[in-house]
């Protein structure tokens, strides 16, 4: 069997402590498990964000009313875009995603549901400088980045990503971004270690995906799901912890893990409104307005250059 080189995975496994990028969570099963996570009672971000968009929808729509083109990085199935487009009624929607096939289906569904909306799919990696097709007007753009995905980037990467998004808009445009906020540790940790074990299955599934990608022989049963809040770094960390001594082999390499040794699989940063505003400012945004839920758990932030 020939495996394409996934050097980043092999380098991550060789590191001390070992790590696997969270982008490898999302094979077919992982994407399904993530959808299940978003419906869990403990996982508050998705439902809190949609409730916020429901409660403050009209005010948010007024704040972004001048925008006529909505650009959504990581648009996926375009469900959140649909709700926003119903509020804003823009002329144009541009979905941007690495997985262009999946995105095209979502964009086509959105276009069919909203006659008059020009809906377009663009394949692209938002962590690199973004170049959009020339026929997309530069004026009055709104970049929509919901779901608190910004939290999965470390602060330096997050600043770079926000600067990339900033480069897409002129002074007449803006960014509407979903941000998960700091809160009680018990609430945070339960959201990433639910009673039904869905997040554990999601975390462990990365090993099966890595096996397929690099030909390794990880046995998911040999690993435990760990999720905890790192207060100093203000982030939830997810790890996989070896239950016993384990040797993992792959073509051209191997790694021994001692009992209790971990593989770091994800960070999910939790901001305060001031810390997120400072991050936005460092990426070139200056005027900000935020809407939060009554508990102050989550924010939709509108930022303009
Ligand atoms: C996609 N992202 C915003 C999720 C989060 O909350 O950081 C990923 C996730 N990991 C475990 N549960 C959800």
Tab-separated table of C-alpha atoms and ligand atoms in Angstrom:
chain	number	residue	atom	x	y	z
A	1	UNK	CA	0.000	0.000	0.000
A	2	UNK	CA	1.334	3.441	-0.901
A	3	UNK	CA	0.496	6.371	1.400
A	4	UNK	CA	0.933	9.987	0.301
A	5	UNK	CA	3.305	11.870	2.579
A	6	UNK	CA	1.499	13.714	5.315
A	7	UNK	CA	4.680	15.198	6.723
A	8	UNK	CA	2.876	17.436	9.212
A	9	UNK	CA	1.255	14.365	10.839
A	10	UNK	CA	4.535	12.472	11.047
A	11	UNK	CA	6.367	15.521	12.431
A	12	UNK	CA	3.592	16.051	14.994
A	13	UNK	CA	3.832	12.413	16.137
A	14	UNK	CA	7.601	12.711	16.546
A	15	UNK	CA	7.306	15.820	18.755
A	16	UNK	CA	7.463	15.793	22.579
A	17	UNK	CA	4.641	16.182	23.486
A	18	UNK	CA	3.112	14.697	20.329
A	19	UNK	CA	0.348	16.531	18.485
A	20	UNK	CA	-2.129	15.995	15.649
A	21	UNK	CA	-3.749	19.009	13.951
A	22	UNK	CA	-7.497	19.371	14.652
A	23	UNK	CA	-8.078	19.674	10.901
A	24	UNK	CA	-7.788	15.853	10.819
A	25	UNK	CA	-10.929	15.503	12.973
A	26	UNK	CA	-13.104	16.159	9.977
A	27	UNK	CA	-13.276	13.005	7.880
A	28	UNK	CA	-16.802	11.806	7.060
A	29	UNK	CA	-17.397	10.224	10.490
A	30	UNK	CA	-15.734	13.145	12.280
A	31	UNK	CA	-17.947	15.679	10.486
A	32	UNK	CA	-21.014	13.647	11.454
A	33	UNK	CA	-19.842	13.440	15.082
A	34	UNK	CA	-19.239	17.199	15.116
A	35	UNK	CA	-22.820	17.792	13.953
A	36	UNK	CA	-23.939	15.554	16.822
A	37	UNK	CA	-21.779	17.588	19.247
A	38	UNK	CA	-23.544	20.787	18.197
A	39	UNK	CA	-26.858	19.283	19.388
A	40	UNK	CA	-25.576	18.035	22.782
A	41	UNK	CA	-27.094	19.594	25.911
A	42	UNK	CA	-23.605	20.388	27.258
A	43	UNK	CA	-22.337	22.001	24.041
A	44	UNK	CA	-23.777	25.516	24.398
A	45	UNK	CA	-21.900	27.476	21.634
A	46	UNK	CA	-24.037	26.495	18.613
A	47	UNK	CA	-27.439	27.021	20.211
A	48	UNK	CA	-26.294	30.171	22.038
A	49	UNK	CA	-25.100	31.672	18.763
A	50	UNK	CA	-28.336	30.868	16.944
A	51	UNK	CA	-30.393	32.258	19.848
A	52	UNK	CA	-28.293	35.447	19.718
A	53	UNK	CA	-28.880	35.788	15.983
A	54	UNK	CA	-32.587	35.252	16.644
A	55	UNK	CA	-32.866	37.742	19.524
A	56	UNK	CA	-30.648	40.468	18.107
A	57	UNK	CA	-31.150	39.655	14.424
A	58	UNK	CA	-32.867	42.915	13.529
A	59	UNK	CA	-30.312	45.083	15.301
A	60	UNK	CA	-27.441	43.099	13.739
A	61	UNK	CA	-29.102	43.439	10.337
A	62	UNK	CA	-29.328	47.222	10.832
A	63	UNK	CA	-25.619	47.400	11.734
A	64	UNK	CA	-24.580	45.564	8.570
A	65	UNK	CA	-27.382	46.856	6.340
A	66	UNK	CA	-25.132	48.696	3.884
A	67	UNK	CA	-23.326	45.494	2.882
A	68	UNK	CA	-24.363	43.860	-0.377
A	69	UNK	CA	-21.874	40.979	-0.640
A	70	UNK	CA	-21.549	38.357	2.108
A	71	UNK	CA	-18.365	36.267	2.164
A	72	UNK	CA	-18.274	33.260	4.486
A	73	UNK	CA	-14.974	31.457	5.119
A	74	UNK	CA	-15.503	27.773	5.968
A	75	UNK	CA	-19.128	28.031	4.815
A	76	UNK	CA	-19.649	24.224	4.684
A	77	UNK	CA	-23.353	23.441	4.233
A	78	UNK	CA	-24.255	27.203	4.255
A	79	UNK	CA	-26.980	26.780	6.902
A	80	UNK	CA	-25.822	29.747	8.997
A	81	UNK	CA	-25.394	31.806	5.839
A	82	UNK	CA	-29.009	31.148	4.979
A	83	UNK	CA	-30.238	32.675	8.227
A	84	UNK	CA	-27.971	35.692	7.750
A	85	UNK	CA	-29.025	36.157	4.105
A	86	UNK	CA	-32.686	36.035	5.141
A	87	UNK	CA	-31.975	38.888	7.555
A	88	UNK	CA	-29.736	40.999	5.334
A	89	UNK	CA	-31.043	40.186	1.835
A	90	UNK	CA	-27.636	40.783	0.180
A	91	UNK	CA	-27.153	40.750	-3.607
A	92	UNK	CA	-24.361	38.218	-3.518
A	93	UNK	CA	-23.072	35.360	-1.340
A	94	UNK	CA	-19.579	33.898	-1.666
A	95	UNK	CA	-18.798	30.685	0.230
A	96	UNK	CA	-15.131	29.986	0.736
A	97	UNK	CA	-13.902	26.527	1.781
A	98	UNK	CA	-11.041	24.084	1.301
A	99	UNK	CA	-13.524	21.312	0.564
A	100	UNK	CA	-15.039	22.851	-2.573
A	101	UNK	CA	-17.267	19.864	-3.478
A	102	UNK	CA	-19.161	19.870	-0.182
A	103	UNK	CA	-19.347	23.685	-0.354
A	104	UNK	CA	-20.755	23.690	-3.904
A	105	UNK	CA	-23.760	21.623	-2.766
A	106	UNK	CA	-24.422	24.039	0.111
A	107	UNK	CA	-24.089	27.098	-2.130
A	108	UNK	CA	-26.404	25.552	-4.745
A	109	UNK	CA	-29.045	24.851	-2.056
A	110	UNK	CA	-28.751	28.419	-0.741
A	111	UNK	CA	-29.092	29.883	-4.242
A	112	UNK	CA	-32.176	27.729	-4.917
A	113	UNK	CA	-33.791	28.745	-1.598
A	114	UNK	CA	-33.214	32.459	-2.175
A	115	UNK	CA	-34.144	33.516	-5.694
A	116	UNK	CA	-32.383	36.737	-6.669
A	117	UNK	CA	-29.287	35.925	-4.594
A	118	UNK	CA	-26.147	35.349	-6.660
A	119	UNK	CA	-24.505	32.496	-4.746
A	120	UNK	CA	-20.994	31.436	-5.602
A	121	UNK	CA	-18.518	28.847	-4.226
A	122	UNK	CA	-14.802	29.616	-4.153
A	123	UNK	CA	-12.213	26.994	-3.172
A	124	UNK	CA	-9.528	28.399	-0.931
A	125	UNK	CA	-7.531	28.087	2.267
A	126	UNK	CA	-8.285	31.014	4.576
A	127	UNK	CA	-5.094	30.511	6.572
A	128	UNK	CA	-3.157	31.685	3.480
A	129	UNK	CA	-3.484	35.076	1.762
A	130	UNK	CA	-6.904	35.020	0.094
A	131	UNK	CA	-7.398	36.052	-3.530
A	132	UNK	CA	-11.018	36.222	-4.667
A	133	UNK	CA	-12.129	36.094	-8.317
A	134	UNK	CA	-12.083	39.564	-9.917
A	135	UNK	CA	-15.815	39.570	-10.687
A	136	UNK	CA	-16.655	39.834	-6.973
A	137	UNK	CA	-17.065	43.571	-6.265
A	138	UNK	CA	-14.794	44.962	-3.522
A	139	UNK	CA	-17.328	47.477	-2.273
A	140	UNK	CA	-19.658	46.815	0.674
A	141	UNK	CA	-18.417	43.378	1.671
A	142	UNK	CA	-19.357	41.642	4.906
A	143	UNK	CA	-17.161	38.748	6.008
A	144	UNK	CA	-19.258	36.350	8.099
A	145	UNK	CA	-17.275	33.988	10.351
A	146	UNK	CA	-19.701	32.322	12.789
A	147	UNK	CA	-19.357	29.200	14.958
A	148	UNK	CA	-16.449	30.388	17.181
A	149	UNK	CA	-14.011	28.640	14.819
A	150	UNK	CA	-11.617	31.542	15.444
A	151	UNK	CA	-11.067	29.884	18.863
A	152	UNK	CA	-9.325	26.897	17.284
A	153	UNK	CA	-6.379	29.053	16.185
A	154	UNK	CA	-3.656	30.115	18.601
A	155	UNK	CA	-3.515	33.897	19.104
A	156	UNK	CA	-0.776	34.487	16.514
A	157	UNK	CA	-2.536	32.401	13.859
A	158	UNK	CA	-5.861	34.007	14.802
A	159	UNK	CA	-4.378	37.470	14.261
A	160	UNK	CA	-2.990	36.393	10.872
A	161	UNK	CA	-6.344	34.908	9.877
A	162	UNK	CA	-8.247	38.043	10.964
A	163	UNK	CA	-5.725	40.149	9.026
A	164	UNK	CA	-6.387	37.966	5.951
A	165	UNK	CA	-10.127	38.579	6.415
A	166	UNK	CA	-9.463	42.311	6.927
A	167	UNK	CA	-7.658	42.382	3.570
A	168	UNK	CA	-10.911	41.311	1.872
A	169	UNK	CA	-12.855	44.418	2.940
A	170	UNK	CA	-12.610	48.162	2.326
A	171	UNK	CA	-13.663	50.944	4.710
A	172	UNK	CA	-17.322	50.396	3.715
A	173	UNK	CA	-17.232	46.714	4.726
A	174	UNK	CA	-16.916	44.707	7.929
A	175	UNK	CA	-16.644	41.416	9.745
A	176	UNK	CA	-19.334	39.596	11.744
A	177	UNK	CA	-17.658	36.947	13.883
A	178	UNK	CA	-18.879	34.479	16.547
A	179	UNK	CA	-16.700	34.276	19.671
A	180	UNK	CA	-16.896	31.928	22.642
A	181	UNK	CA	-16.274	33.754	25.912
A	182	UNK	CA	-14.632	32.738	29.199
A	183	UNK	CA	-17.039	31.270	31.752
A	184	UNK	CA	-17.179	28.801	34.679
A	185	UNK	CA	-14.701	25.973	34.241
A	186	UNK	CA	-17.406	23.333	34.924
A	187	UNK	CA	-19.527	24.621	32.040
A	188	UNK	CA	-16.528	24.749	29.694
A	189	UNK	CA	-15.198	21.323	30.593
A	190	UNK	CA	-18.615	19.634	30.324
A	191	UNK	CA	-19.015	21.088	26.816
A	192	UNK	CA	-15.855	19.243	25.735
A	193	UNK	CA	-16.411	16.048	27.761
A	194	UNK	CA	-20.127	15.299	27.440
A	195	UNK	CA	-21.898	12.547	29.355
A	196	UNK	CA	-22.898	10.641	26.198
A	197	UNK	CA	-19.256	10.390	25.096
A	198	UNK	CA	-19.782	11.992	21.672
A	199	UNK	CA	-16.813	14.368	22.057
A	200	UNK	CA	-14.669	11.416	23.214
A	201	UNK	CA	-15.657	9.495	20.052
A	202	UNK	CA	-14.907	12.622	17.961
A	203	UNK	CA	-11.443	12.974	19.535
A	204	UNK	CA	-10.603	9.253	19.226
A	205	UNK	CA	-11.808	9.160	15.619
A	206	UNK	CA	-8.788	11.245	14.617
A	207	UNK	CA	-6.636	8.137	15.164
A	208	UNK	CA	-8.610	6.073	12.641
A	209	UNK	CA	-8.354	8.959	10.160
A	210	UNK	CA	-4.588	9.250	10.706
A	211	UNK	CA	-4.256	5.458	10.204
A	212	UNK	CA	-5.873	5.826	6.794
A	213	UNK	CA	-3.731	8.826	5.878
A	214	UNK	CA	-0.264	7.617	6.890
A	215	UNK	CA	-0.761	3.843	7.270
A	216	UNK	CA	-0.191	3.874	11.045
A	217	UNK	CA	-1.568	1.213	13.394
A	218	UNK	CA	-3.158	3.273	16.192
A	219	UNK	CA	-5.678	1.244	18.215
A	220	UNK	CA	-8.290	3.779	19.408
A	221	UNK	CA	-9.226	1.434	22.325
A	222	UNK	CA	-5.752	2.046	23.767
A	223	UNK	CA	-6.404	5.771	24.279
A	224	UNK	CA	-8.455	7.964	26.615
A	225	UNK	CA	-10.177	11.259	25.780
A	226	UNK	CA	-8.976	14.136	27.980
A	227	UNK	CA	-10.393	17.681	27.917
A	228	UNK	CA	-9.606	20.422	30.433
A	229	UNK	CA	-9.426	24.191	30.739
A	230	UNK	CA	-5.927	25.697	30.778
A	231	UNK	CA	-6.626	28.884	32.688
A	232	UNK	CA	-3.276	30.609	32.005
A	233	UNK	CA	-3.666	30.158	28.244
A	234	UNK	CA	-7.473	30.678	28.436
A	235	UNK	CA	-8.203	27.614	26.347
A	236	UNK	CA	-9.828	24.208	26.445
A	237	UNK	CA	-7.246	21.611	25.519
A	238	UNK	CA	-8.130	18.215	24.102
A	239	UNK	CA	-5.658	15.349	24.280
A	240	UNK	CA	-5.550	11.603	23.765
A	241	UNK	CA	-3.837	9.757	26.619
A	242	UNK	CA	-2.190	6.328	26.327
A	243	UNK	CA	-3.848	3.810	28.681
A	244	UNK	CA	-0.755	1.530	28.687
A	245	UNK	CA	2.665	1.406	26.989
A	246	UNK	CA	1.925	1.642	23.257
A	247	UNK	CA	4.148	1.422	20.195
A	248	UNK	CA	2.673	3.044	17.092
A	249	UNK	CA	4.180	2.064	13.728
A	250	UNK	CA	3.806	3.581	10.276
A	251	UNK	CA	5.738	3.006	7.035
A	252	UNK	CA	9.179	4.471	7.747
A	253	UNK	CA	8.671	5.289	11.437
A	254	UNK	CA	7.468	4.410	14.920
A	255	UNK	CA	6.838	6.064	18.279
A	256	UNK	CA	6.645	4.633	21.775
A	257	UNK	CA	4.176	6.160	24.222
A	258	UNK	CA	4.431	5.593	27.986
A	259	UNK	CA	1.225	5.091	30.025
A	260	UNK	CA	-0.343	8.511	30.641
A	261	UNK	CA	1.592	10.147	27.773
A	262	UNK	CA	-0.572	12.400	25.630
A	263	UNK	CA	-1.139	13.507	22.065
A	264	UNK	CA	-2.424	17.105	21.912
A	265	UNK	CA	-5.283	17.267	19.402
A	266	UNK	CA	-7.044	20.632	19.851
A	267	UNK	CA	-7.120	24.018	21.537
A	268	UNK	CA	-10.306	26.033	21.806
A	269	UNK	CA	-9.496	29.556	23.019
A	270	UNK	CA	-12.015	31.432	25.146
A	271	UNK	CA	-11.852	35.223	25.010
A	272	UNK	CA	-13.144	38.130	27.034
A	273	UNK	CA	-14.672	40.997	25.047
A	274	UNK	CA	-11.638	43.227	25.792
A	275	UNK	CA	-9.129	40.508	24.812
A	276	UNK	CA	-11.001	39.805	21.565
A	277	UNK	CA	-11.280	43.518	20.749
A	278	UNK	CA	-7.505	43.830	21.234
A	279	UNK	CA	-6.973	40.899	18.839
A	280	UNK	CA	-9.262	42.538	16.254
A	281	UNK	CA	-7.437	45.845	16.657
A	282	UNK	CA	-4.089	44.112	16.094
A	283	UNK	CA	-5.509	42.716	12.825
A	284	UNK	CA	-6.543	46.162	11.526
A	285	UNK	CA	-10.130	46.558	12.731
A	286	UNK	CA	-11.064	49.626	14.741
A	287	UNK	CA	-14.814	50.054	15.235
A	288	UNK	CA	-16.483	47.207	17.120
A	289	UNK	CA	-19.936	46.411	18.399
A	290	UNK	CA	-20.827	43.205	20.279
A	291	UNK	CA	-24.037	41.358	21.135
A	292	UNK	CA	-23.968	38.786	23.950
A	293	UNK	CA	-26.516	36.440	25.526
A	294	UNK	CA	-27.901	37.146	29.006
A	295	UNK	CA	-25.315	34.866	30.660
A	296	UNK	CA	-22.432	36.505	28.776
A	297	UNK	CA	-21.310	33.131	27.397
A	298	UNK	CA	-20.979	33.994	23.724
A	299	UNK	CA	-20.670	37.068	21.518
A	300	UNK	CA	-21.396	38.081	17.942
A	301	UNK	CA	-18.959	40.867	17.165
A	302	UNK	CA	-19.272	43.329	14.284
A	303	UNK	CA	-15.921	44.908	13.480
A	304	UNK	CA	-15.142	47.523	10.882
A	305	UNK	CA	-11.839	48.823	9.535
B	1	LIG	C1	-15.233	23.869	15.493
B	1	LIG	N1	-14.931	24.372	16.831
B	1	LIG	C2	-15.434	25.728	17.015
B	1	LIG	C3	-15.293	23.464	17.934
B	1	LIG	C4	-14.897	24.087	19.303
B	1	LIG	O1	-15.785	24.230	20.137
B	1	LIG	O2	-13.745	24.452	19.481
B	1	LIG	C5	-14.642	22.099	17.788
B	1	LIG	C6	-14.960	21.152	18.903
B	1	LIG	N2	-14.101	20.376	19.522
B	1	LIG	C7	-14.708	19.664	20.439
B	1	LIG	N3	-15.967	20.008	20.469
B	1	LIG	C8	-16.162	20.937	19.505
